[in-house]
Amino acid sequence: MTATRGLEGVVATTSSISSIIDDTLTYVGYNIDDLAENASFEEVIYLLWHGQLPTAGQLNELKEQLAKDAAVPQEVLNQFKTFPINKVHPMAAIRTAVSSLGLFDEEADVMEKDANYRKAVRLQAKLPTLVTAFARIRKGLEPIAPKRDLGFAANFLYMLTGEEPKDIAVEAFNKALVLHADHELNASTFTARVCVATLSDVYSGVTAAIGALKGPLHGGANEQVMKMLTEIGSVENVDSYIHEKLNNKEKIMGFGHRVYRKGDPRAKHLREMSEKLTKLTGESHFYEMSTKIENIVTSEKGLPPNVDFYSASVYHSLGIDHDLFTPIFAVSRVSGWLAHILEQYENNRLIRPRADYTGPGMQTYVPVEKRG
Ligand code: MLT
């Protein structure tokens, strides 16, 4: 038995949800470029869960169900107040809150297909409420209930700030949600599938996935990109900062990808939004710094930017706290996790690979008092 480090190139399952072939990303056969330009996030959720785009009636039904399920038990919101709220990372708080949500769902352990679908809708609906409520509670503000007449993207921004967002903000945020919704067998999606393949429940699968997304080598990278842009501070400093990192063989966050070779097709949409939004906010230097970093890293290391790189300046331009960037990734990606969880249940087999053992050979037990 020989191990494949990081399971690189290993095909671990079949799936009909999303594919990456020759650097083209599709959701159920729809090119991500097409969806990013045209689809609402709610349509994408439906597509991922049902394998087809919704009719107007189906879309309305999903929107109504999401609106109905958006409220979070007060006990879970109260729990936030018991956390060391100004020290804890929002991803850790949301991970814990999603686990708690399962305690209040009477169907949590009902494994019938319809019950699992209902839980998927509930989780998708409640994630924005959790993230925005946490963001407000830690600032001493009251959570805000969603508005029935706003779509998913607009509602998130409304619940975060208490103000109805401008069209350009809704457009950018919707696009970011669409672009982050699913990504084949990335680490958090694989984690979700491994978890529920034991026939554990949907809440456990999503909790595990949030834990995996939290890491800086996965979803946590977008926050690190913003940290880097803030540290660099101005376009003039880019050259020396990036070259020092490259000379020290340090990782530049937001570049390269395990699967893409020529580049991540999602990045160009976020680059465009970043240019537009930073101009509007009078912070074009974040966009200019980003493109300069991209030029250096791409020409000197051959690494193109990935989805995390320009999403950082997009979210920053929308006035979002930097440590909420990864929770926002989760608000979108939960749609993909749930699609994969439902698919895993449909054709389940326990995921149990082998390890190539590299420890000592056979040893004989020596009682503790005789060990030197
Ligand atoms: C993602 O969208 O999950 C990231 O690009 C990471 C990945 O696919 O490995």
mmCIF file of C-alpha atoms and ligand atoms in Angstrom:
data_model
loop_
_atom_site.group_PDB
_atom_site.id
_atom_site.type_symbol
_atom_site.label_atom_id
_atom_site.label_comp_id
_atom_site.label_asym_id
_atom_site.label_seq_id
_atom_site.Cartn_x
_atom_site.Cartn_y
_atom_site.Cartn_z
ATOM 1 C CA MET A 1 0.000 0.000 0.000
ATOM 2 C CA THR A 2 1.377 3.434 -0.873
ATOM 3 C CA ALA A 3 -0.234 6.622 0.315
ATOM 4 C CA THR A 4 -1.156 9.491 -2.018
ATOM 5 C CA ARG A 5 -0.228 12.629 -0.057
ATOM 6 C CA GLY A 6 -3.249 14.831 0.475
ATOM 7 C CA LEU A 7 -5.222 12.401 -1.727
ATOM 8 C CA GLU A 8 -3.982 14.478 -4.662
ATOM 9 C CA GLY A 9 -5.561 13.307 -7.902
ATOM 10 C CA VAL A 10 -7.504 10.535 -6.135
ATOM 11 C CA VAL A 11 -11.089 10.151 -7.348
ATOM 12 C CA ALA A 12 -13.024 9.342 -4.173
ATOM 13 C CA THR A 13 -16.651 9.340 -5.320
ATOM 14 C CA THR A 14 -19.007 9.859 -8.212
ATOM 15 C CA SER A 15 -21.162 12.984 -8.066
ATOM 16 C CA SER A 16 -23.572 14.750 -10.385
ATOM 17 C CA ILE A 17 -23.454 18.108 -8.598
ATOM 18 C CA SER A 18 -20.442 20.063 -9.854
ATOM 19 C CA SER A 19 -17.441 19.368 -12.023
ATOM 20 C CA ILE A 20 -14.046 20.857 -12.782
ATOM 21 C CA ILE A 21 -12.848 19.731 -16.189
ATOM 22 C CA ASP A 22 -10.021 21.502 -18.052
ATOM 23 C CA ASP A 23 -10.254 24.454 -15.667
ATOM 24 C CA THR A 24 -13.981 24.896 -16.369
ATOM 25 C CA LEU A 25 -16.295 24.798 -13.369
ATOM 26 C CA THR A 26 -19.898 23.743 -13.880
ATOM 27 C CA TYR A 27 -22.826 23.242 -11.525
ATOM 28 C CA VAL A 28 -24.986 20.415 -12.923
ATOM 29 C CA GLY A 29 -23.607 21.180 -16.376
ATOM 30 C CA TYR A 30 -24.115 24.970 -16.232
ATOM 31 C CA ASN A 31 -20.921 26.960 -16.705
ATOM 32 C CA ILE A 32 -20.143 29.039 -13.618
ATOM 33 C CA ASP A 33 -19.624 32.099 -15.870
ATOM 34 C CA ASP A 34 -23.210 31.815 -17.067
ATOM 35 C CA LEU A 35 -24.571 31.392 -13.542
ATOM 36 C CA ALA A 36 -22.446 34.199 -12.080
ATOM 37 C CA GLU A 37 -23.771 36.627 -14.688
ATOM 38 C CA ASN A 38 -27.394 35.557 -14.636
ATOM 39 C CA ALA A 39 -28.558 33.461 -11.687
ATOM 40 C CA SER A 40 -29.809 34.342 -8.249
ATOM 41 C CA PHE A 41 -28.267 32.424 -5.372
ATOM 42 C CA GLU A 42 -31.674 30.876 -4.610
ATOM 43 C CA GLU A 43 -31.800 29.432 -8.152
ATOM 44 C CA VAL A 44 -28.351 27.956 -7.606
ATOM 45 C CA ILE A 45 -29.424 26.372 -4.313
ATOM 46 C CA TYR A 46 -32.355 24.756 -6.112
ATOM 47 C CA LEU A 47 -30.115 23.622 -8.960
ATOM 48 C CA LEU A 48 -27.638 21.961 -6.609
ATOM 49 C CA TRP A 49 -30.318 20.213 -4.565
ATOM 50 C CA HIS A 50 -32.644 19.142 -7.393
ATOM 51 C CA GLY A 51 -30.304 18.767 -10.373
ATOM 52 C CA GLN A 52 -32.270 21.293 -12.450
ATOM 53 C CA LEU A 53 -33.061 24.993 -12.464
ATOM 54 C CA PRO A 54 -36.401 25.826 -10.831
ATOM 55 C CA THR A 55 -39.545 27.021 -12.568
ATOM 56 C CA ALA A 56 -40.857 30.361 -11.292
ATOM 57 C CA GLY A 57 -43.282 28.500 -9.018
ATOM 58 C CA GLN A 58 -40.598 26.198 -7.603
ATOM 59 C CA LEU A 59 -38.321 29.159 -7.000
ATOM 60 C CA ASN A 60 -41.034 31.046 -5.126
ATOM 61 C CA GLU A 61 -41.773 28.005 -3.018
ATOM 62 C CA LEU A 62 -38.103 27.664 -2.054
ATOM 63 C CA LYS A 63 -37.842 31.385 -1.269
ATOM 64 C CA GLU A 64 -40.914 31.196 0.947
ATOM 65 C CA GLN A 65 -39.621 28.141 2.737
ATOM 66 C CA LEU A 66 -36.239 29.817 3.312
ATOM 67 C CA ALA A 67 -37.982 32.904 4.684
ATOM 68 C CA LYS A 68 -40.171 30.783 6.993
ATOM 69 C CA ASP A 69 -37.185 28.847 8.336
ATOM 70 C CA ALA A 70 -34.836 31.798 8.889
ATOM 71 C CA ALA A 71 -35.568 32.266 12.592
ATOM 72 C CA VAL A 72 -33.091 30.680 15.005
ATOM 73 C CA PRO A 73 -34.133 29.376 18.459
ATOM 74 C CA GLN A 74 -33.586 32.113 21.046
ATOM 75 C CA GLU A 75 -31.566 29.625 23.139
ATOM 76 C CA VAL A 76 -28.957 29.397 20.363
ATOM 77 C CA LEU A 77 -28.702 33.191 20.117
ATOM 78 C CA ASN A 78 -28.459 33.431 23.910
ATOM 79 C CA GLN A 79 -25.617 30.932 23.758
ATOM 80 C CA PHE A 80 -23.542 33.477 21.804
ATOM 81 C CA LYS A 81 -23.688 35.739 24.857
ATOM 82 C CA THR A 82 -22.071 33.017 26.966
ATOM 83 C CA PHE A 83 -19.029 32.828 24.641
ATOM 84 C CA PRO A 84 -15.898 34.974 25.146
ATOM 85 C CA ILE A 85 -17.506 36.878 22.313
ATOM 86 C CA ASN A 86 -14.776 39.404 21.575
ATOM 87 C CA LYS A 87 -12.048 36.798 21.549
ATOM 88 C CA VAL A 88 -13.689 33.933 19.734
ATOM 89 C CA HIS A 89 -13.387 33.662 15.949
ATOM 90 C CA PRO A 90 -16.824 33.842 14.290
ATOM 91 C CA MET A 91 -16.123 30.542 12.486
ATOM 92 C CA ALA A 92 -15.719 28.791 15.841
ATOM 93 C CA ALA A 93 -18.899 30.420 17.136
ATOM 94 C CA ILE A 94 -20.891 29.461 14.023
ATOM 95 C CA ARG A 95 -19.540 25.900 14.103
ATOM 96 C CA THR A 96 -20.751 25.568 17.696
ATOM 97 C CA ALA A 97 -24.095 27.240 16.942
ATOM 98 C CA VAL A 98 -24.808 24.905 14.006
ATOM 99 C CA SER A 99 -24.142 21.952 16.265
ATOM 100 C CA SER A 100 -26.542 23.477 18.827
ATOM 101 C CA LEU A 101 -29.226 23.987 16.172
ATOM 102 C CA GLY A 102 -29.369 20.214 15.823
ATOM 103 C CA LEU A 103 -30.371 19.949 19.491
ATOM 104 C CA PHE A 104 -33.478 22.024 18.799
ATOM 105 C CA ASP A 105 -34.551 20.186 15.651
ATOM 106 C CA GLU A 106 -36.912 17.373 16.503
ATOM 107 C CA GLU A 107 -36.155 15.784 13.143
ATOM 108 C CA ALA A 108 -32.374 15.924 13.626
ATOM 109 C CA ASP A 109 -32.040 12.137 13.690
ATOM 110 C CA VAL A 110 -34.902 11.276 11.357
ATOM 111 C CA MET A 111 -33.110 9.835 8.358
ATOM 112 C CA GLU A 112 -35.963 9.759 5.821
ATOM 113 C CA LYS A 113 -35.295 11.549 2.536
ATOM 114 C CA ASP A 114 -38.015 14.190 3.038
ATOM 115 C CA ALA A 115 -36.870 14.944 6.583
ATOM 116 C CA ASN A 116 -33.275 15.347 5.398
ATOM 117 C CA TYR A 117 -34.434 17.765 2.700
ATOM 118 C CA ARG A 118 -36.413 19.788 5.260
ATOM 119 C CA LYS A 119 -33.282 19.998 7.437
ATOM 120 C CA ALA A 120 -31.277 21.165 4.425
ATOM 121 C CA VAL A 121 -33.717 24.052 3.898
ATOM 122 C CA ARG A 122 -33.622 24.905 7.603
ATOM 123 C CA LEU A 123 -29.835 24.999 7.727
ATOM 124 C CA GLN A 124 -29.548 27.055 4.551
ATOM 125 C CA ALA A 125 -32.128 29.495 5.921
ATOM 126 C CA LYS A 126 -30.606 29.787 9.386
ATOM 127 C CA LEU A 127 -26.919 30.203 8.498
ATOM 128 C CA PRO A 128 -27.290 33.887 7.478
ATOM 129 C CA THR A 129 -29.309 34.558 10.621
ATOM 130 C CA LEU A 130 -26.593 32.998 12.773
ATOM 131 C CA VAL A 131 -23.711 34.842 11.126
ATOM 132 C CA THR A 132 -25.399 38.250 11.153
ATOM 133 C CA ALA A 133 -26.758 37.791 14.685
ATOM 134 C CA PHE A 134 -23.302 36.889 15.975
ATOM 135 C CA ALA A 135 -21.780 39.869 14.179
ATOM 136 C CA ARG A 136 -24.303 42.205 15.835
ATOM 137 C CA ILE A 137 -24.405 40.658 19.291
ATOM 138 C CA ARG A 138 -20.633 40.988 19.678
ATOM 139 C CA LYS A 139 -21.025 44.723 19.004
ATOM 140 C CA GLY A 140 -23.748 45.010 21.619
ATOM 141 C CA LEU A 141 -26.457 45.303 18.935
ATOM 142 C CA GLU A 142 -29.721 43.378 18.647
ATOM 143 C CA PRO A 143 -30.077 40.828 15.813
ATOM 144 C CA ILE A 144 -32.330 41.943 12.965
ATOM 145 C CA ALA A 145 -35.066 39.734 11.487
ATOM 146 C CA PRO A 146 -35.000 39.219 7.705
ATOM 147 C CA LYS A 147 -37.446 41.081 5.447
ATOM 148 C CA ARG A 148 -39.849 38.939 3.451
ATOM 149 C CA ASP A 149 -39.584 41.118 0.353
ATOM 150 C CA LEU A 150 -35.787 40.922 0.080
ATOM 151 C CA GLY A 151 -33.872 38.136 -1.646
ATOM 152 C CA PHE A 152 -31.211 36.004 0.042
ATOM 153 C CA ALA A 153 -28.222 38.239 -0.779
ATOM 154 C CA ALA A 154 -30.018 41.485 0.096
ATOM 155 C CA ASN A 155 -31.373 40.023 3.309
ATOM 156 C CA PHE A 156 -27.928 39.005 4.507
ATOM 157 C CA LEU A 157 -26.606 42.544 4.087
ATOM 158 C CA TYR A 158 -29.769 43.968 5.633
ATOM 159 C CA MET A 159 -29.567 41.693 8.684
ATOM 160 C CA LEU A 160 -25.913 42.612 9.091
ATOM 161 C CA THR A 161 -26.269 46.382 8.914
ATOM 162 C CA GLY A 162 -29.963 47.186 9.467
ATOM 163 C CA GLU A 163 -29.985 49.113 6.191
ATOM 164 C CA GLU A 164 -31.389 48.013 2.876
ATOM 165 C CA PRO A 165 -28.345 47.562 0.603
ATOM 166 C CA LYS A 166 -27.780 49.351 -2.702
ATOM 167 C CA ASP A 167 -28.328 47.380 -5.932
ATOM 168 C CA ILE A 168 -24.589 47.202 -6.683
ATOM 169 C CA ALA A 169 -23.930 45.667 -3.246
ATOM 170 C CA VAL A 170 -26.681 43.097 -3.773
ATOM 171 C CA GLU A 171 -25.323 42.276 -7.231
ATOM 172 C CA ALA A 172 -21.796 41.773 -5.887
ATOM 173 C CA PHE A 173 -22.880 39.751 -2.893
ATOM 174 C CA ASN A 174 -25.226 37.545 -4.933
ATOM 175 C CA LYS A 175 -22.400 36.892 -7.390
ATOM 176 C CA ALA A 176 -20.024 35.961 -4.572
ATOM 177 C CA LEU A 177 -22.624 33.557 -3.139
ATOM 178 C CA VAL A 178 -23.153 31.930 -6.549
ATOM 179 C CA LEU A 179 -19.407 31.569 -7.125
ATOM 180 C CA HIS A 180 -18.733 29.959 -3.732
ATOM 181 C CA ALA A 181 -21.733 27.604 -3.654
ATOM 182 C CA ASP A 182 -20.070 24.353 -4.660
ATOM 183 C CA HIS A 183 -16.692 23.126 -5.729
ATOM 184 C CA GLU A 184 -16.581 19.402 -6.361
ATOM 185 C CA LEU A 185 -14.716 17.490 -3.661
ATOM 186 C CA ASN A 186 -12.977 20.323 -1.786
ATOM 187 C CA ALA A 187 -11.830 19.577 1.764
ATOM 188 C CA SER A 188 -14.961 20.736 3.612
ATOM 189 C CA THR A 189 -17.346 18.978 1.220
ATOM 190 C CA PHE A 190 -15.313 15.791 1.508
ATOM 191 C CA THR A 191 -15.431 16.175 5.299
ATOM 192 C CA ALA A 192 -19.229 16.501 5.187
ATOM 193 C CA ARG A 193 -19.495 13.381 3.036
ATOM 194 C CA VAL A 194 -17.137 11.367 5.254
ATOM 195 C CA CYS A 195 -19.157 12.376 8.308
ATOM 196 C CA VAL A 196 -22.616 11.520 6.975
ATOM 197 C CA ALA A 197 -21.377 8.342 5.288
ATOM 198 C CA THR A 198 -21.348 6.880 8.802
ATOM 199 C CA LEU A 199 -25.116 7.635 8.669
ATOM 200 C CA SER A 200 -24.603 10.459 11.109
ATOM 201 C CA ASP A 201 -27.093 13.335 10.814
ATOM 202 C CA VAL A 202 -27.150 16.441 8.610
ATOM 203 C CA TYR A 203 -26.200 18.787 11.493
ATOM 204 C CA SER A 204 -23.107 16.714 12.254
ATOM 205 C CA GLY A 205 -22.112 16.781 8.585
ATOM 206 C CA VAL A 206 -22.408 20.570 8.341
ATOM 207 C CA THR A 207 -20.687 21.124 11.703
ATOM 208 C CA ALA A 208 -17.752 19.003 10.555
ATOM 209 C CA ALA A 209 -17.627 20.845 7.230
ATOM 210 C CA ILE A 210 -17.499 24.247 8.953
ATOM 211 C CA GLY A 211 -14.562 22.979 11.011
ATOM 212 C CA ALA A 212 -12.730 22.060 7.812
ATOM 213 C CA LEU A 213 -13.581 25.318 6.026
ATOM 214 C CA LYS A 214 -12.210 27.336 8.952
ATOM 215 C CA GLY A 215 -8.579 26.454 8.176
ATOM 216 C CA PRO A 216 -6.370 28.995 6.356
ATOM 217 C CA LEU A 217 -5.522 26.415 3.691
ATOM 218 C CA HIS A 218 -9.223 26.352 2.807
ATOM 219 C CA GLY A 219 -11.909 29.009 3.452
ATOM 220 C CA GLY A 220 -9.826 30.892 6.005
ATOM 221 C CA ALA A 221 -7.624 32.163 3.169
ATOM 222 C CA ASN A 222 -9.903 35.092 2.226
ATOM 223 C CA GLU A 223 -9.470 36.692 5.657
ATOM 224 C CA GLN A 224 -5.697 36.178 5.401
ATOM 225 C CA VAL A 225 -5.655 37.941 2.019
ATOM 226 C CA MET A 226 -7.281 41.022 3.576
ATOM 227 C CA LYS A 227 -4.803 40.877 6.435
ATOM 228 C CA MET A 228 -1.985 40.905 3.883
ATOM 229 C CA LEU A 229 -3.498 43.835 1.917
ATOM 230 C CA THR A 230 -3.897 45.814 5.134
ATOM 231 C CA GLU A 231 -0.323 45.033 6.192
ATOM 232 C CA ILE A 232 1.064 46.122 2.807
ATOM 233 C CA GLY A 233 -0.929 49.349 3.064
ATOM 234 C CA SER A 234 -0.076 50.973 -0.270
ATOM 235 C CA VAL A 235 0.710 50.116 -3.883
ATOM 236 C CA GLU A 236 4.323 51.325 -3.446
ATOM 237 C CA ASN A 237 4.952 48.699 -0.759
ATOM 238 C CA VAL A 238 3.723 45.733 -2.819
ATOM 239 C CA ASP A 239 7.005 44.969 -4.570
ATOM 240 C CA SER A 240 9.202 44.725 -1.499
ATOM 241 C CA TYR A 241 6.569 42.954 0.634
ATOM 242 C CA ILE A 242 5.800 40.237 -1.923
ATOM 243 C CA HIS A 243 9.443 39.718 -2.915
ATOM 244 C CA GLU A 244 10.439 39.332 0.702
ATOM 245 C CA LYS A 245 7.735 36.693 1.146
ATOM 246 C CA LEU A 246 8.762 34.903 -2.024
ATOM 247 C CA ASN A 247 12.451 34.997 -1.052
ATOM 248 C CA ASN A 248 11.564 33.511 2.343
ATOM 249 C CA LYS A 249 9.508 30.832 0.562
ATOM 250 C CA GLU A 250 6.405 31.961 2.445
ATOM 251 C CA LYS A 251 2.946 31.185 1.103
ATOM 252 C CA ILE A 252 1.070 34.081 -0.501
ATOM 253 C CA MET A 253 -2.564 33.569 0.396
ATOM 254 C CA GLY A 254 -5.135 33.489 -2.366
ATOM 255 C CA PHE A 255 -2.900 31.964 -5.052
ATOM 256 C CA GLY A 256 -2.728 28.558 -6.654
ATOM 257 C CA HIS A 257 -5.128 25.677 -6.439
ATOM 258 C CA ARG A 258 -4.882 21.931 -6.106
ATOM 259 C CA VAL A 259 -7.068 21.320 -9.157
ATOM 260 C CA TYR A 260 -6.821 24.301 -11.526
ATOM 261 C CA ARG A 261 -3.765 24.584 -13.731
ATOM 262 C CA LYS A 262 -4.316 27.724 -15.813
ATOM 263 C CA GLY A 263 -6.475 29.530 -13.244
ATOM 264 C CA ASP A 264 -9.597 29.559 -11.102
ATOM 265 C CA PRO A 265 -12.506 30.652 -13.338
ATOM 266 C CA ARG A 266 -14.251 32.311 -10.368
ATOM 267 C CA ALA A 267 -11.456 34.817 -9.773
ATOM 268 C CA LYS A 268 -12.141 37.018 -12.830
ATOM 269 C CA HIS A 269 -15.723 37.732 -11.698
ATOM 270 C CA LEU A 270 -14.514 38.822 -8.288
ATOM 271 C CA ARG A 271 -11.682 40.850 -9.824
ATOM 272 C CA GLU A 272 -14.267 42.772 -11.859
ATOM 273 C CA MET A 273 -16.444 43.374 -8.793
ATOM 274 C CA SER A 274 -13.417 44.415 -6.786
ATOM 275 C CA GLU A 275 -12.492 47.046 -9.385
ATOM 276 C CA LYS A 276 -16.048 48.454 -9.465
ATOM 277 C CA LEU A 277 -16.620 48.453 -5.721
ATOM 278 C CA THR A 278 -13.263 49.818 -4.626
ATOM 279 C CA LYS A 279 -13.747 52.715 -7.055
ATOM 280 C CA LEU A 280 -17.141 53.449 -5.501
ATOM 281 C CA THR A 281 -15.807 53.370 -1.951
ATOM 282 C CA GLY A 282 -12.747 55.472 -2.791
ATOM 283 C CA GLU A 283 -10.397 52.614 -1.901
ATOM 284 C CA SER A 284 -9.084 51.749 -5.350
ATOM 285 C CA HIS A 285 -5.681 51.148 -3.809
ATOM 286 C CA PHE A 286 -6.928 47.744 -2.585
ATOM 287 C CA TYR A 287 -7.739 46.762 -6.164
ATOM 288 C CA GLU A 288 -4.484 48.222 -7.490
ATOM 289 C CA MET A 289 -2.453 46.457 -4.810
ATOM 290 C CA SER A 290 -4.244 43.215 -5.653
ATOM 291 C CA THR A 291 -3.561 43.410 -9.381
ATOM 292 C CA LYS A 292 0.091 44.247 -8.691
ATOM 293 C CA ILE A 293 0.407 41.246 -6.386
ATOM 294 C CA GLU A 294 -1.300 39.109 -9.016
ATOM 295 C CA ASN A 295 1.197 40.237 -11.676
ATOM 296 C CA ILE A 296 4.195 39.411 -9.507
ATOM 297 C CA VAL A 297 2.984 36.066 -8.182
ATOM 298 C CA THR A 298 1.690 34.908 -11.562
ATOM 299 C CA SER A 299 4.801 35.877 -13.505
ATOM 300 C CA GLU A 300 7.367 34.770 -10.909
ATOM 301 C CA LYS A 301 5.699 31.698 -9.414
ATOM 302 C CA GLY A 302 3.298 30.749 -12.188
ATOM 303 C CA LEU A 303 0.430 30.802 -9.685
ATOM 304 C CA PRO A 304 -2.826 32.493 -10.704
ATOM 305 C CA PRO A 305 -5.236 33.918 -8.093
ATOM 306 C CA ASN A 306 -8.000 31.723 -6.738
ATOM 307 C CA VAL A 307 -11.510 32.538 -5.496
ATOM 308 C CA ASP A 308 -10.219 33.857 -2.165
ATOM 309 C CA PHE A 309 -7.952 36.554 -3.560
ATOM 310 C CA TYR A 310 -10.381 39.132 -4.933
ATOM 311 C CA SER A 311 -13.283 38.118 -2.677
ATOM 312 C CA ALA A 312 -11.302 39.781 0.130
ATOM 313 C CA SER A 313 -11.441 43.292 -1.376
ATOM 314 C CA VAL A 314 -15.032 42.724 -2.535
ATOM 315 C CA TYR A 315 -16.247 41.917 0.992
ATOM 316 C CA HIS A 316 -14.139 44.694 2.478
ATOM 317 C CA SER A 317 -15.756 47.158 0.054
ATOM 318 C CA LEU A 318 -19.172 46.015 1.218
ATOM 319 C CA GLY A 319 -18.187 47.159 4.711
ATOM 320 C CA ILE A 320 -17.998 43.616 6.109
ATOM 321 C CA ASP A 321 -15.729 42.874 9.095
ATOM 322 C CA HIS A 322 -12.721 40.880 7.920
ATOM 323 C CA ASP A 323 -13.270 37.957 10.261
ATOM 324 C CA LEU A 324 -16.729 37.455 8.736
ATOM 325 C CA PHE A 325 -15.317 36.642 5.289
ATOM 326 C CA THR A 326 -14.996 32.916 5.993
ATOM 327 C CA PRO A 327 -18.409 32.642 7.702
ATOM 328 C CA ILE A 328 -19.819 34.214 4.506
ATOM 329 C CA PHE A 329 -18.067 31.494 2.516
ATOM 330 C CA ALA A 330 -19.956 29.031 4.767
ATOM 331 C CA VAL A 331 -23.296 30.816 4.174
ATOM 332 C CA SER A 332 -22.835 30.062 0.484
ATOM 333 C CA ARG A 333 -21.011 26.717 0.634
ATOM 334 C CA VAL A 334 -23.572 25.188 2.967
ATOM 335 C CA SER A 335 -25.736 24.849 -0.181
ATOM 336 C CA GLY A 336 -23.058 22.640 -1.732
ATOM 337 C CA TRP A 337 -22.421 20.694 1.486
ATOM 338 C CA LEU A 338 -26.126 19.967 1.763
ATOM 339 C CA ALA A 339 -26.352 18.872 -1.875
ATOM 340 C CA HIS A 340 -23.441 16.470 -1.309
ATOM 341 C CA ILE A 341 -24.881 15.232 1.991
ATOM 342 C CA LEU A 342 -28.205 14.419 0.304
ATOM 343 C CA GLU A 343 -26.357 12.747 -2.581
ATOM 344 C CA GLN A 344 -24.213 10.731 -0.166
ATOM 345 C CA TYR A 345 -27.294 9.421 1.683
ATOM 346 C CA GLU A 346 -28.843 8.392 -1.647
ATOM 347 C CA ASN A 347 -26.014 6.028 -2.538
ATOM 348 C CA ASN A 348 -24.154 5.553 0.694
ATOM 349 C CA ARG A 349 -21.068 3.542 1.457
ATOM 350 C CA LEU A 350 -18.962 4.118 4.558
ATOM 351 C CA ILE A 351 -15.824 6.085 3.595
ATOM 352 C CA ARG A 352 -12.968 4.218 5.183
ATOM 353 C CA PRO A 353 -9.620 4.398 3.379
ATOM 354 C CA ARG A 354 -6.399 2.742 4.530
ATOM 355 C CA ALA A 355 -3.145 4.167 5.939
ATOM 356 C CA ASP A 356 0.379 3.233 4.884
ATOM 357 C CA TYR A 357 1.866 2.478 8.323
ATOM 358 C CA THR A 358 5.319 4.026 8.868
ATOM 359 C CA GLY A 359 5.748 3.461 12.659
ATOM 360 C CA PRO A 360 8.004 0.924 14.434
ATOM 361 C CA GLY A 361 7.774 -2.834 13.822
ATOM 362 C CA MET A 362 6.178 -5.280 16.267
ATOM 363 C CA GLN A 363 7.065 -4.421 19.910
ATOM 364 C CA THR A 364 6.496 -6.201 23.232
ATOM 365 C CA TYR A 365 4.689 -4.471 26.065
ATOM 366 C CA VAL A 366 6.907 -3.601 29.068
ATOM 367 C CA PRO A 367 5.151 -2.752 32.396
ATOM 368 C CA VAL A 368 5.590 0.926 33.353
ATOM 369 C CA GLU A 369 7.764 0.171 36.445
ATOM 370 C CA LYS A 370 10.258 -1.686 34.229
ATOM 371 C CA ARG A 371 10.605 1.054 31.587
ATOM 372 C CA GLY A 372 13.944 2.908 31.710
HETATM 373 C C1 MLT B 1 -13.123 25.802 -2.739
HETATM 374 O O1 MLT B 1 -13.871 26.525 -3.399
HETATM 375 O O2 MLT B 1 -13.552 24.969 -1.934
HETATM 376 C C2 MLT B 1 -11.653 26.035 -2.818
HETATM 377 O O3 MLT B 1 -11.278 26.508 -4.065
HETATM 378 C C3 MLT B 1 -10.832 24.866 -2.361
HETATM 379 C C4 MLT B 1 -10.858 23.622 -3.203
HETATM 380 O O4 MLT B 1 -11.650 23.447 -4.101
HETATM 381 O O5 MLT B 1 -9.995 22.756 -2.940
#
